[in-house]
């Protein structure tokens, strides 16, 4: 992957804990909620403002801002040989509704910190270093997520992505130009330019590092995921007059289907995760029998074979329990488990050891942009502890010194990879 | 109740089928949906526009517009002795989302038709006649419904009503002044002024008249109703990482509760009606375990004793099936069955017979403003056929000649009651 040496060590040493923390806190003001959480949906005004802030930070560095047709943004510090494929590090800055200050944002701010530390340490590596913001990792507004990374990796076409609609019918195509207009100095670049390696620093979003008092998690892979949109079509009717036996109640149909999904998926598979995260009905009035219900099904399992089997059950269960209603099931994401290569994990472990930090290997149950990028370049993930394992919540928290430690590991591997 | 005679007959004869129909169609343009249905939520712009239209119709008649603090509006044609309590007829013009052209609107337009027919026939009765528009019968925007009629009857305080919020947190108090401002000539009157009698014409919202090829339904009473708002409080968490066994998934909790409600309420009571008409969750994102779910429960049964027993089960069932979540149950409406008096039913039947129309008695399963007004004045309801029994739907339909027949019965009873 590359050679550690004085440049990587000096860059790691120049990582500045307080600067990293204060940038994270400033970023969190965009989309801040009264409870301390953050709602910064992809390509919302808050997301656009946050990108504008990051572009201002880039201006104060010797860095250029670039963007591509999927709305991914890159802060590029040119290396001695700018023709070589760059080393990239980053993550996303969009959040779920009522999310936290660290999920995604930390990976972007840590990558910026590496660029600033490098400059302060007077390090100019052979390859260019780029901090990247991938568009719409969470998929909370435009489903499914990891959209920008998937377009970059070529697993989803940009035309398809541009047509994805949010709940109000707004397409990515309708809002992307606003974001790009907010970055007037950004130079457009092609999707999927070659990269030497990609690194993503992230909070763990689980309790393992904290439980074992370990500073760094070296990620072995990412749990796969299958997700579906289920539409139950009944018939709206008057809640007082329509005879129960003659109703086509889409809500009661959906309730029966979800109960059956829960029983089938979870009863025999303790490692499975089933989340019905969105649920909407029409006409949504107290005295009207719902005519249509739509809900999301998110299914995860750490083994590909079991996840395939469970996912294949979903349409059959929906059909079996639809009762008098019609049902439509659309699979909108099918991402098998991703695994990072052994050389990459050992490379990160060497950096951790060089910095005399404690470490353990962790399999990630949450999805990340790295799941897409590992398909086109050597990729590694660095986890730092997350208090009580709470994430996607206002209670999401991490310690400044843990975040700085993760950024130092990132600095070591990024600079070492630049000499590959 | 009063005496039928030449005045009531001449007024009934002057009812004009085409005028009645074209007024209904014009009213339906306010809130018209592409599928032919109507969405005219209480005190929305569409509702306000519709009231403005009705006030314009009143201007062309020798009629005055009045309003009260609950937003009820009255079109008053003064009798020979204007100090006597008036005879009122009317209904509501708000609809459910995606409702139809006739529910409520017909009762108001039919009452206006009686006033116009009276004037064309040169009839000036002893008592004044008022066509009334009760505020928010449906309860689709501000829950529960029959709000204006309840305030008029004194069963809900106007202060309480003014504080009711819609889903966006908008209170009745915030929008009522807009409606009143749209009727600058309306004279304000007290709530609950004495009335001689109240009559409500309405489509059946059920299939009985159509099935028996009967022109007029004489309503014996109105099914009672208990309604609840259930809040299931869990804990938001990451849909990938949070272990299923440790989740407090508010949606799965709600699904279990609804399944149990369905089983307990419906299995042994074929006459019961259970409707979960509204359902919302937070944060409503595909990858986040829902932390909070709120849904409505509407329960009906034609017998008061059974309805009481079933309603009393609701909080217990919610508590028993809440699992790891907390649950809160608030009863927001408890309206026992209402019964119209035998003299009133015979009075309406005499009018039907006088007009040589066919009739049958019907118990109403849907709620109506009359349920409140019967508490303070002699009240009767006149049903006309409703195609296929479909209501609260774009498919709601009625025949012009059936609607005119109902308006003629209304004219007979209103004018006869004026001489009481």
mmCIF file of N, CA, C and O in Angstrom, chain A residues 14 19 23 53-65 74-78 108-121 124 129-131 185:
data_model
loop_
_atom_site.group_PDB
_atom_site.id
_atom_site.type_symbol
_atom_site.label_atom_id
_atom_site.label_comp_id
_atom_site.label_asym_id
_atom_site.label_seq_id
_atom_site.Cartn_x
_atom_site.Cartn_y
_atom_site.Cartn_z
ATOM 1 N N UNK A 14 1.149 16.590 13.158
ATOM 2 C CA UNK A 14 0.598 17.939 12.984
ATOM 3 C C UNK A 14 -0.932 17.958 13.061
ATOM 4 O O UNK A 14 -1.553 19.028 13.001
ATOM 5 N N UNK A 19 -8.613 21.952 16.415
ATOM 6 C CA UNK A 19 -9.085 22.428 15.106
ATOM 7 C C UNK A 19 -10.082 21.432 14.514
ATOM 8 O O UNK A 19 -11.135 21.809 13.989
ATOM 9 N N UNK A 23 -13.981 22.387 13.873
ATOM 10 C CA UNK A 23 -14.586 22.272 12.529
ATOM 11 C C UNK A 23 -15.826 21.381 12.566
ATOM 12 O O UNK A 23 -16.841 21.692 11.941
ATOM 13 N N UNK A 53 -19.405 26.007 3.388
ATOM 14 C CA UNK A 53 -18.457 26.189 4.490
ATOM 15 C C UNK A 53 -17.163 25.419 4.220
ATOM 16 O O UNK A 53 -16.052 25.944 4.395
ATOM 17 N N UNK A 54 -17.296 24.184 3.772
ATOM 18 C CA UNK A 54 -16.105 23.368 3.501
ATOM 19 C C UNK A 54 -15.300 23.964 2.357
ATOM 20 O O UNK A 54 -14.066 23.983 2.381
ATOM 21 N N UNK A 55 -16.008 24.518 1.360
ATOM 22 C CA UNK A 55 -15.287 25.165 0.253
ATOM 23 C C UNK A 55 -14.526 26.391 0.760
ATOM 24 O O UNK A 55 -13.427 26.685 0.276
ATOM 25 N N UNK A 56 -15.090 27.100 1.734
ATOM 26 C CA UNK A 56 -14.360 28.259 2.314
ATOM 27 C C UNK A 56 -13.104 27.782 3.035
ATOM 28 O O UNK A 56 -12.045 28.398 2.926
ATOM 29 N N UNK A 57 -13.222 26.666 3.758
ATOM 30 C CA UNK A 57 -12.038 26.107 4.419
ATOM 31 C C UNK A 57 -10.978 25.751 3.367
ATOM 32 O O UNK A 57 -9.787 25.995 3.558
ATOM 33 N N UNK A 58 -11.451 25.170 2.266
ATOM 34 C CA UNK A 58 -10.512 24.761 1.211
ATOM 35 C C UNK A 58 -9.747 25.963 0.670
ATOM 36 O O UNK A 58 -8.558 25.882 0.363
ATOM 37 N N UNK A 59 -10.444 27.106 0.585
ATOM 38 C CA UNK A 59 -9.789 28.315 0.045
ATOM 39 C C UNK A 59 -8.611 28.754 0.887
ATOM 40 O O UNK A 59 -7.625 29.266 0.374
ATOM 41 N N UNK A 60 -8.751 28.541 2.226
ATOM 42 C CA UNK A 60 -7.669 28.972 3.109
ATOM 43 C C UNK A 60 -6.489 28.002 3.037
ATOM 44 O O UNK A 60 -5.420 28.279 3.550
ATOM 45 N N UNK A 61 -6.706 26.843 2.420
ATOM 46 C CA UNK A 61 -5.607 25.887 2.184
ATOM 47 C C UNK A 61 -5.152 26.059 0.734
ATOM 48 O O UNK A 61 -5.801 26.741 -0.052
ATOM 49 N N UNK A 62 -4.078 25.422 0.385
ATOM 50 C CA UNK A 62 -3.637 25.466 -1.018
ATOM 51 C C UNK A 62 -4.354 24.338 -1.740
ATOM 52 O O UNK A 62 -3.730 23.393 -2.203
ATOM 53 N N UNK A 63 -5.659 24.449 -1.828
ATOM 54 C CA UNK A 63 -6.450 23.325 -2.325
ATOM 55 C C UNK A 63 -7.488 23.817 -3.333
ATOM 56 O O UNK A 63 -7.965 24.948 -3.264
ATOM 57 N N UNK A 64 -7.799 22.934 -4.231
ATOM 58 C CA UNK A 64 -8.755 23.233 -5.289
ATOM 59 C C UNK A 64 -10.048 22.471 -4.999
ATOM 60 O O UNK A 64 -10.006 21.383 -4.424
ATOM 61 N N UNK A 65 -11.198 23.056 -5.380
ATOM 62 C CA UNK A 65 -12.469 22.353 -5.204
ATOM 63 C C UNK A 65 -12.904 21.779 -6.558
ATOM 64 O O UNK A 65 -12.873 22.489 -7.569
ATOM 65 N N UNK A 74 -14.725 17.339 -4.156
ATOM 66 C CA UNK A 74 -13.366 16.928 -3.832
ATOM 67 C C UNK A 74 -12.541 18.172 -3.487
ATOM 68 O O UNK A 74 -12.598 19.164 -4.210
ATOM 69 N N UNK A 75 -11.787 18.106 -2.382
ATOM 70 C CA UNK A 75 -10.855 19.175 -2.011
ATOM 71 C C UNK A 75 -9.469 18.604 -2.284
ATOM 72 O O UNK A 75 -9.029 17.678 -1.592
ATOM 73 N N UNK A 76 -8.803 19.154 -3.289
ATOM 74 C CA UNK A 76 -7.595 18.509 -3.810
ATOM 75 C C UNK A 76 -6.347 19.312 -3.482
ATOM 76 O O UNK A 76 -6.245 20.496 -3.824
ATOM 77 N N UNK A 77 -5.420 18.632 -2.831
ATOM 78 C CA UNK A 77 -4.093 19.217 -2.601
ATOM 79 C C UNK A 77 -3.156 18.505 -3.563
ATOM 80 O O UNK A 77 -2.907 17.302 -3.453
ATOM 81 N N UNK A 78 -2.642 19.261 -4.544
ATOM 82 C CA UNK A 78 -1.881 18.645 -5.629
ATOM 83 C C UNK A 78 -0.543 18.116 -5.123
ATOM 84 O O UNK A 78 0.164 18.780 -4.363
ATOM 85 N N UNK A 108 -15.077 13.338 6.646
ATOM 86 C CA UNK A 108 -14.752 14.461 5.753
ATOM 87 C C UNK A 108 -13.807 15.433 6.460
ATOM 88 O O UNK A 108 -12.783 15.856 5.909
ATOM 89 N N UNK A 109 -14.146 15.787 7.707
ATOM 90 C CA UNK A 109 -13.335 16.761 8.446
ATOM 91 C C UNK A 109 -11.954 16.183 8.761
ATOM 92 O O UNK A 109 -10.943 16.895 8.695
ATOM 93 N N UNK A 110 -11.892 14.881 9.045
ATOM 94 C CA UNK A 110 -10.587 14.254 9.298
ATOM 95 C C UNK A 110 -9.730 14.294 8.037
ATOM 96 O O UNK A 110 -8.508 14.538 8.112
ATOM 97 N N UNK A 111 -10.325 14.090 6.865
ATOM 98 C CA UNK A 111 -9.561 14.149 5.612
ATOM 99 C C UNK A 111 -9.040 15.564 5.360
ATOM 100 O O UNK A 111 -7.900 15.756 4.924
ATOM 101 N N UNK A 112 -9.889 16.575 5.660
ATOM 102 C CA UNK A 112 -9.434 17.970 5.537
ATOM 103 C C UNK A 112 -8.287 18.245 6.512
ATOM 104 O O UNK A 112 -7.327 18.958 6.189
ATOM 105 N N UNK A 113 -8.391 17.663 7.695
ATOM 106 C CA UNK A 113 -7.362 17.856 8.717
ATOM 107 C C UNK A 113 -6.023 17.278 8.230
ATOM 108 O O UNK A 113 -4.972 17.879 8.471
ATOM 109 N N UNK A 114 -6.100 16.142 7.526
ATOM 110 C CA UNK A 114 -4.862 15.562 6.979
ATOM 111 C C UNK A 114 -4.225 16.537 5.984
ATOM 112 O O UNK A 114 -3.016 16.767 6.005
ATOM 113 N N UNK A 115 -5.068 17.163 5.140
ATOM 114 C CA UNK A 115 -4.518 18.125 4.164
ATOM 115 C C UNK A 115 -3.890 19.313 4.893
ATOM 116 O O UNK A 115 -2.776 19.749 4.570
ATOM 117 N N UNK A 116 -4.574 19.825 5.899
ATOM 118 C CA UNK A 116 -4.023 20.985 6.612
ATOM 119 C C UNK A 116 -2.754 20.607 7.389
ATOM 120 O O UNK A 116 -1.763 21.356 7.389
ATOM 121 N N UNK A 117 -2.779 19.417 8.019
ATOM 122 C CA UNK A 117 -1.605 18.969 8.787
ATOM 123 C C UNK A 117 -0.404 18.806 7.862
ATOM 124 O O UNK A 117 0.733 19.190 8.201
ATOM 125 N N UNK A 118 -0.666 18.253 6.687
ATOM 126 C CA UNK A 118 0.393 18.056 5.691
ATOM 127 C C UNK A 118 1.045 19.385 5.335
ATOM 128 O O UNK A 118 2.269 19.506 5.285
ATOM 129 N N UNK A 119 0.204 20.381 5.114
ATOM 130 C CA UNK A 119 0.734 21.694 4.730
ATOM 131 C C UNK A 119 1.516 22.314 5.883
ATOM 132 O O UNK A 119 2.581 22.895 5.688
ATOM 133 N N UNK A 120 0.992 22.181 7.097
ATOM 134 C CA UNK A 120 1.706 22.750 8.249
ATOM 135 C C UNK A 120 3.020 22.030 8.486
ATOM 136 O O UNK A 120 3.992 22.632 8.958
ATOM 137 N N UNK A 121 3.059 20.758 8.166
ATOM 138 C CA UNK A 121 4.288 19.985 8.358
ATOM 139 C C UNK A 121 5.238 20.138 7.177
ATOM 140 O O UNK A 121 6.322 19.561 7.178
ATOM 141 N N UNK A 124 4.908 17.556 1.018
ATOM 142 C CA UNK A 124 4.270 17.558 -0.303
ATOM 143 C C UNK A 124 4.552 16.205 -0.942
ATOM 144 O O UNK A 124 5.623 15.970 -1.518
ATOM 145 N N UNK A 129 -3.493 14.471 -2.794
ATOM 146 C CA UNK A 129 -4.397 13.995 -1.746
ATOM 147 C C UNK A 129 -5.733 14.712 -1.923
ATOM 148 O O UNK A 129 -5.767 15.933 -2.109
ATOM 149 N N UNK A 130 -6.810 13.971 -1.892
ATOM 150 C CA UNK A 130 -8.131 14.593 -2.043
ATOM 151 C C UNK A 130 -9.048 14.192 -0.883
ATOM 152 O O UNK A 130 -9.163 13.008 -0.556
ATOM 153 N N UNK A 131 -9.675 15.207 -0.296
ATOM 154 C CA UNK A 131 -10.745 14.960 0.686
ATOM 155 C C UNK A 131 -12.059 14.948 -0.094
ATOM 156 O O UNK A 131 -12.334 15.880 -0.851
ATOM 157 N N UNK A 185 -16.561 28.221 -7.732
ATOM 158 C CA UNK A 185 -15.174 28.007 -8.153
ATOM 159 C C UNK A 185 -14.857 26.544 -8.410
ATOM 160 O O UNK A 185 -13.725 26.203 -8.772
#
